Short mmCIF file of C-alpha atoms in Angstrom, two decimals:
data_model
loop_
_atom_site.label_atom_id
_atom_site.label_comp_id
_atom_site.label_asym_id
_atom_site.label_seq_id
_atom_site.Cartn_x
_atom_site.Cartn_y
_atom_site.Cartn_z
CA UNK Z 1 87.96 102.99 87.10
CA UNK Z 2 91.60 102.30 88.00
CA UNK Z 3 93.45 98.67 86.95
CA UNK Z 4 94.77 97.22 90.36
CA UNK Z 5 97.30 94.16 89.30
CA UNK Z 6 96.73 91.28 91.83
CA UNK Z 7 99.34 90.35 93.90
CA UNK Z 8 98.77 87.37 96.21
CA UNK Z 9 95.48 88.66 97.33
CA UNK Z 10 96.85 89.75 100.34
CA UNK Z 11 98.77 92.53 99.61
CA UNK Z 12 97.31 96.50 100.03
CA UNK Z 13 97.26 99.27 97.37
CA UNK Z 14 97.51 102.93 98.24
CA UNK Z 15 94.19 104.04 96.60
CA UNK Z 16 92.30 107.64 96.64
CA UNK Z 17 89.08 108.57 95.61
CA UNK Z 18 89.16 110.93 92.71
CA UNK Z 19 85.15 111.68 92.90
CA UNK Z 20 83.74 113.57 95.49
CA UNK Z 21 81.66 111.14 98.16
CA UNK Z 22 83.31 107.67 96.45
CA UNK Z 23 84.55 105.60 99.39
CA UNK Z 24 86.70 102.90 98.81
CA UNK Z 25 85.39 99.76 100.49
CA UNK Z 26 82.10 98.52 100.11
CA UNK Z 27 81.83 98.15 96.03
CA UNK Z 28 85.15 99.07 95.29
CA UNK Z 29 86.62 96.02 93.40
CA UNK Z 30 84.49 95.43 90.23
CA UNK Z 31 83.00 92.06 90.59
CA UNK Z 32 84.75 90.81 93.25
CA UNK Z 33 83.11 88.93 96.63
CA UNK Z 34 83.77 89.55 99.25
CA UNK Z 35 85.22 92.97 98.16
CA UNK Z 36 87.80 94.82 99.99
CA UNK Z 37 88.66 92.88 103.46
CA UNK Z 38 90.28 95.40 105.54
CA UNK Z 39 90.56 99.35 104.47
CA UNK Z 40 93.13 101.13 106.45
CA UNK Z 41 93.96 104.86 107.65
CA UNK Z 42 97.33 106.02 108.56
CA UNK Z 43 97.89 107.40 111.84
CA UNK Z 44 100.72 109.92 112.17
CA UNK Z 45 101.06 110.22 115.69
CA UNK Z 46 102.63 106.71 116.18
CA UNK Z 47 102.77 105.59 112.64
CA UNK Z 48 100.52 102.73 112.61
CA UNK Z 49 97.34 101.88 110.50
CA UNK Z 50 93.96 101.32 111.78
CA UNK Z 51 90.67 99.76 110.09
CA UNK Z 52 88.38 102.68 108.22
CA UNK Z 53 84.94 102.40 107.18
CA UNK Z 54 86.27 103.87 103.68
CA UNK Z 55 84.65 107.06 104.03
CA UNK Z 56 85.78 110.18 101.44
CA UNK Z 57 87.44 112.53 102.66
CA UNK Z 58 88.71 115.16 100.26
CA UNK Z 59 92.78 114.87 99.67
CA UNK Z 60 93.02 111.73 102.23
CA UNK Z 61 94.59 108.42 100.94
CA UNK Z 62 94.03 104.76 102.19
CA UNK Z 63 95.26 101.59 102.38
CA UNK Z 64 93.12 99.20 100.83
CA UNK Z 65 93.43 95.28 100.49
CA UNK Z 66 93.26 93.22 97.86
CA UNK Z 67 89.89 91.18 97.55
CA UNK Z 68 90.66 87.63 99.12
CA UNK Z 69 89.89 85.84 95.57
CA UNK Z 70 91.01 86.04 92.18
CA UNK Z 71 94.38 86.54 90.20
CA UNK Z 72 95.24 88.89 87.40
CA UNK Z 73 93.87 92.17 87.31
CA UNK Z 74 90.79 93.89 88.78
CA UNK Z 75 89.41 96.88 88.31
CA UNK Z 76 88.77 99.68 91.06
CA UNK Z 77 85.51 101.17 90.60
CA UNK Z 78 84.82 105.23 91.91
CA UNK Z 79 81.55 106.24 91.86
CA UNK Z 80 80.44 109.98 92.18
CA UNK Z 81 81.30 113.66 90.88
CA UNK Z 82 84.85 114.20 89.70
CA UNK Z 83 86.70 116.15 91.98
CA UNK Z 84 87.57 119.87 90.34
CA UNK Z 85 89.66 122.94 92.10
CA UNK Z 86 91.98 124.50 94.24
CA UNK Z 87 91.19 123.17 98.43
CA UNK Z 88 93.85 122.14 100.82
CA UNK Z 89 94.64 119.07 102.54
CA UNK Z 90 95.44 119.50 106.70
CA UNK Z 91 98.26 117.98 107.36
CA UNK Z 92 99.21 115.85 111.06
CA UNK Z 93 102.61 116.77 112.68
CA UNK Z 94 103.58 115.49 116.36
CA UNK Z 95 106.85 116.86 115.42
CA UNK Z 96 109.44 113.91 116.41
CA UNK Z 97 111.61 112.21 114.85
CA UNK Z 98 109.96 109.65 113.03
CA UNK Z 99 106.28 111.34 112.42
CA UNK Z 100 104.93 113.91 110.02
CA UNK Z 101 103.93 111.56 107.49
CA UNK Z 102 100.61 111.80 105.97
CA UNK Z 103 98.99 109.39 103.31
CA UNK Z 104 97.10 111.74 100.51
CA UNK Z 105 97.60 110.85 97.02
CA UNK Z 106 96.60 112.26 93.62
CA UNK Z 107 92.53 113.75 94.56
CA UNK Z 108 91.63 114.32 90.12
CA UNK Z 109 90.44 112.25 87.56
CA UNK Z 110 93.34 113.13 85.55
CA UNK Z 111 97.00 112.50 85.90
CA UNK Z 112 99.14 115.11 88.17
CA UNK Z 113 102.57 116.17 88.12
CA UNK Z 114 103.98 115.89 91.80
CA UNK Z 115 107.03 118.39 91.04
CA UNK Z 116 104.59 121.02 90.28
CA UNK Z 117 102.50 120.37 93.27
CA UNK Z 118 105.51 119.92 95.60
CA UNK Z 119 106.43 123.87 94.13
CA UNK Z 120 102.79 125.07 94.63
CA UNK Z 121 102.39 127.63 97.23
CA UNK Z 122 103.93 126.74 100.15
CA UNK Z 123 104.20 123.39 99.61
CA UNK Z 124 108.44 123.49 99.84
CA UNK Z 125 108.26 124.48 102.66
CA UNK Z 126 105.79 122.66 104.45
CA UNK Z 127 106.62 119.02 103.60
CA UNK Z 128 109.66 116.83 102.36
CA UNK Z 129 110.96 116.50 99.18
CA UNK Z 130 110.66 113.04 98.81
CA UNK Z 131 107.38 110.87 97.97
CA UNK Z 132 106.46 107.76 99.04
CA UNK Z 133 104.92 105.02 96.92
CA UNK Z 134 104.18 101.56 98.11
CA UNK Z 135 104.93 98.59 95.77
CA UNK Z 136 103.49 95.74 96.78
CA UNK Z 137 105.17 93.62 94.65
CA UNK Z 138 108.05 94.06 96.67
CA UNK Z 139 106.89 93.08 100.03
CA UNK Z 140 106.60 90.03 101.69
CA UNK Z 141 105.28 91.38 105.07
CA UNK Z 142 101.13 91.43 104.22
CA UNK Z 143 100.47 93.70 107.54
CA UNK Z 144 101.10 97.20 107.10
CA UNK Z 145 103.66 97.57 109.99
CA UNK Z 146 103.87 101.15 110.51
CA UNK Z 147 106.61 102.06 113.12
CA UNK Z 148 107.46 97.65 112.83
CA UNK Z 149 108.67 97.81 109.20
CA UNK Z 150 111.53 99.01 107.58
CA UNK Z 151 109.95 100.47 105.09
CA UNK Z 152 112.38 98.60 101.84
CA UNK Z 153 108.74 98.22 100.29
CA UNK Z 154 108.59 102.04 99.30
CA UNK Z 155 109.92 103.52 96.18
CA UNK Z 156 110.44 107.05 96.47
CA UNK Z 157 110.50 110.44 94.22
CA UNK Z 158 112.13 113.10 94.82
CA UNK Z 159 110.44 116.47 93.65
CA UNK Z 160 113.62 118.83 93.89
CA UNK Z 161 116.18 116.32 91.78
CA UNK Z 162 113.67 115.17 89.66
CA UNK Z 163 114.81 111.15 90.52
CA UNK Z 164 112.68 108.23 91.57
CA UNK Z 165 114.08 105.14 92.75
CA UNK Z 166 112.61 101.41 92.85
CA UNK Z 167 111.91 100.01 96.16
CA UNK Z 168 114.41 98.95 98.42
CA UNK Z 169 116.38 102.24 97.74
CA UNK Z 170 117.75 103.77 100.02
CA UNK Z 171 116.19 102.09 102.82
CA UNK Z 172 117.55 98.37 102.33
CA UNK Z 173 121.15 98.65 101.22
CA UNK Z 174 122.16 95.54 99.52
CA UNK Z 175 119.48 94.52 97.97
CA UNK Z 176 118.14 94.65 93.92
CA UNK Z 177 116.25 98.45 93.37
CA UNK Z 178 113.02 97.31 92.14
CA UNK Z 179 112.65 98.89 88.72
CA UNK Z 180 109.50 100.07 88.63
CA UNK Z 181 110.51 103.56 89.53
CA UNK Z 182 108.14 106.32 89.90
CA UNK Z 183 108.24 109.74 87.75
CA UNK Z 184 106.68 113.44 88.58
CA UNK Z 185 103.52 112.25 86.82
CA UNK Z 186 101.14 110.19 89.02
CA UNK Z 187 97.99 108.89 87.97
CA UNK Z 188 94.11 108.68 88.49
CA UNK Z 189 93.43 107.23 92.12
CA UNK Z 190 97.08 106.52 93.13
CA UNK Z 191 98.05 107.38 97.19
CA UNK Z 192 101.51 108.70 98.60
CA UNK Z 193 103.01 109.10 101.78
CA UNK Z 194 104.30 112.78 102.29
CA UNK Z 195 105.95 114.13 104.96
CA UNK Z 196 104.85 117.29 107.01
CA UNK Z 197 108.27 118.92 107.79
CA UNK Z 198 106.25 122.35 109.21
CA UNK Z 199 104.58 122.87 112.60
CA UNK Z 200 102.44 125.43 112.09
CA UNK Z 201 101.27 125.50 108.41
CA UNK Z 202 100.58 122.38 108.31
CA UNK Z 203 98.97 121.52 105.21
CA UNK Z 204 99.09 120.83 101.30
CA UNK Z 205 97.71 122.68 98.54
CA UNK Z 206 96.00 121.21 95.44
CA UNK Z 207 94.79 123.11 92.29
CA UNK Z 208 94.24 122.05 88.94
CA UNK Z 209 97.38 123.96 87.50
CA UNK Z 210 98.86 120.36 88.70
CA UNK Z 211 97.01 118.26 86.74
CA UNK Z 212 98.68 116.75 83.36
CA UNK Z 213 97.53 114.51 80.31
CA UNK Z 214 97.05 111.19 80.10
CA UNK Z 215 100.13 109.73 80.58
CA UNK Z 216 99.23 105.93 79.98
CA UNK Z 217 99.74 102.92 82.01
CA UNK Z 218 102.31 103.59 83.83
CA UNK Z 219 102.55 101.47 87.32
CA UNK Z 220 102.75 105.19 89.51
CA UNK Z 221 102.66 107.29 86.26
CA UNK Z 222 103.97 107.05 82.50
CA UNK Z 223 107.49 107.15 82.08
CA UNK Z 224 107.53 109.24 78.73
CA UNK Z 225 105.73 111.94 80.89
CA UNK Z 226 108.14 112.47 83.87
CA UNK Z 227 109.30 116.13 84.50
CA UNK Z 228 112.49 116.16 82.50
CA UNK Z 229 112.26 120.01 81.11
CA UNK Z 230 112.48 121.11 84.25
CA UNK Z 231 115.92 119.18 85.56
CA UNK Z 232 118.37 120.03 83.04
CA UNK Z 233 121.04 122.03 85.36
CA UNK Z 234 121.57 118.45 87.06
CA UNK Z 235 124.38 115.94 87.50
CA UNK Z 236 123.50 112.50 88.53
CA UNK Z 237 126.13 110.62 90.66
CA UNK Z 238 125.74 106.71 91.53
CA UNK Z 239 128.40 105.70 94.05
CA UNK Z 240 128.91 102.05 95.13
CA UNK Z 241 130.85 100.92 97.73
CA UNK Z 242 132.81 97.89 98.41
CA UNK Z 243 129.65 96.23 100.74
CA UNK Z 244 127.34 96.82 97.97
CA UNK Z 245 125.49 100.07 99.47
CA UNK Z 246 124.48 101.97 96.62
CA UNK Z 247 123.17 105.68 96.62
CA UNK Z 248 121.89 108.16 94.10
CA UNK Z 249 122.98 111.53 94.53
CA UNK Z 250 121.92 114.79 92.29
CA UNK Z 251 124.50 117.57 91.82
CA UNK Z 252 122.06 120.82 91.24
CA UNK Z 253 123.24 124.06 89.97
#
């Protein structure tokens, strides 16, 4: 089971199923009736989402909306055999200049370490750097927009520097960086957006040489877990200018 915070109960979690055959709509929400209103999948092409019947499929991440009652916390319930081994996720690429991205997540019933699966293989090359996590507590748009939204709702890691920033950076200049940033650990049942940056090898490879501790309670993964050993030949520059648009740049050597 996975603790989903309630929001207004009209806000959407990315969720993935780490057992094999759990889908995440009928049942999902432990207790709750109705359960989950609308289950979404992300379409690449033209970067909109579009109702799903919840059905697993292995490495593929949903949106899934909070049930239309009660405040607090809820549990997520997944209900089949944990998910175990190496398989690879097919990735969609129209190849323009918004497109490529692809909502997967973390597919184990254990905690994963996104640096090491962005260096897996020939992961580098075949998608972006950065990952995308949704925080919903930093939206006040309760449609998931696709190409309509801005996107300031997203916090993002970046596997190469090793940083994660809240949401609204870099997308929303201006505004407060939410502080719940996410680290290179992710945890049980938690989606990302990645991006496909490769037109012919288009997919991402999973093992379980990528899968980590427990690293706690973390809101996209526990803090005292993130990949630190591995970013020590790194200088970390914040620049602000006069207008208030800040950025986060890592010197690597």
């Amino acid at each position: 089971r996975r603790e989903i915070k309630i929001g207004n109960n009209k806000q959407y979690n990315y969720l993935i199923s780490p057992l094999i055959g759990s889908e995440l709509k009928n049942g999902i929400y432990e207790g709750a009736t109705p359960n989950a209103p609308f289950t979404l999948y992300y379409n690449e092409s033209n970067n909109y989402f579009y109702n799903s019947t919840g059905v697993y499929i292995l490495g593929r991440g949903l949106a899934v909306k909070e049930p239309a009652t009660g405040t607090g916390t809820i549990n997520a319930i997944f209900k089949g055999v944990p998910m175990n081994g190496a398989f690879t996720f097919n990735l969609a690429n129209t190849n323009t200049s918004d497109t490529g991205y692809n909502l997967t997540g973390n597919p184990y019933p254990s905690n994963i370490n996104i640096t090491t699966l962005y260096n897996l293989g020939s992961n580098a090359t075949n998608i972006s750097q950065n990952f995308y996590f949704w925080d919903n507590t930093a939206n006040s748009i309760y449609a998931q927009g696709g190409s309509g939204y801005d996107g300031s709702a997203y916090a993002v890691f970046n596997a190469f520097s090793g940083i994660g920033n809240g949401a609204g950076f870099p997308l929303n200049p201006g505004t407060t960086v939410n502080n719940k940033k996410p680290t290179a650990v992710v945890k049980v049942g938690q989606g990302f957006m990645v991006r496909s940056i490769e037109t012919t090898n288009k997919v991402l490879s999973f093992n379980n040489s990528i899968r980590v501790g427990n690293g706690g309670n973390g809101y996209f993964g526990n803090p005292a877990k993130s990949a630190t050993a591995d970013v020590s030949n790194r200088f970390w520059l914040n620049l602000s200018a006069p207008s208030n648009i800040t950025t986060q740049i890592a010197v690597v050597y």
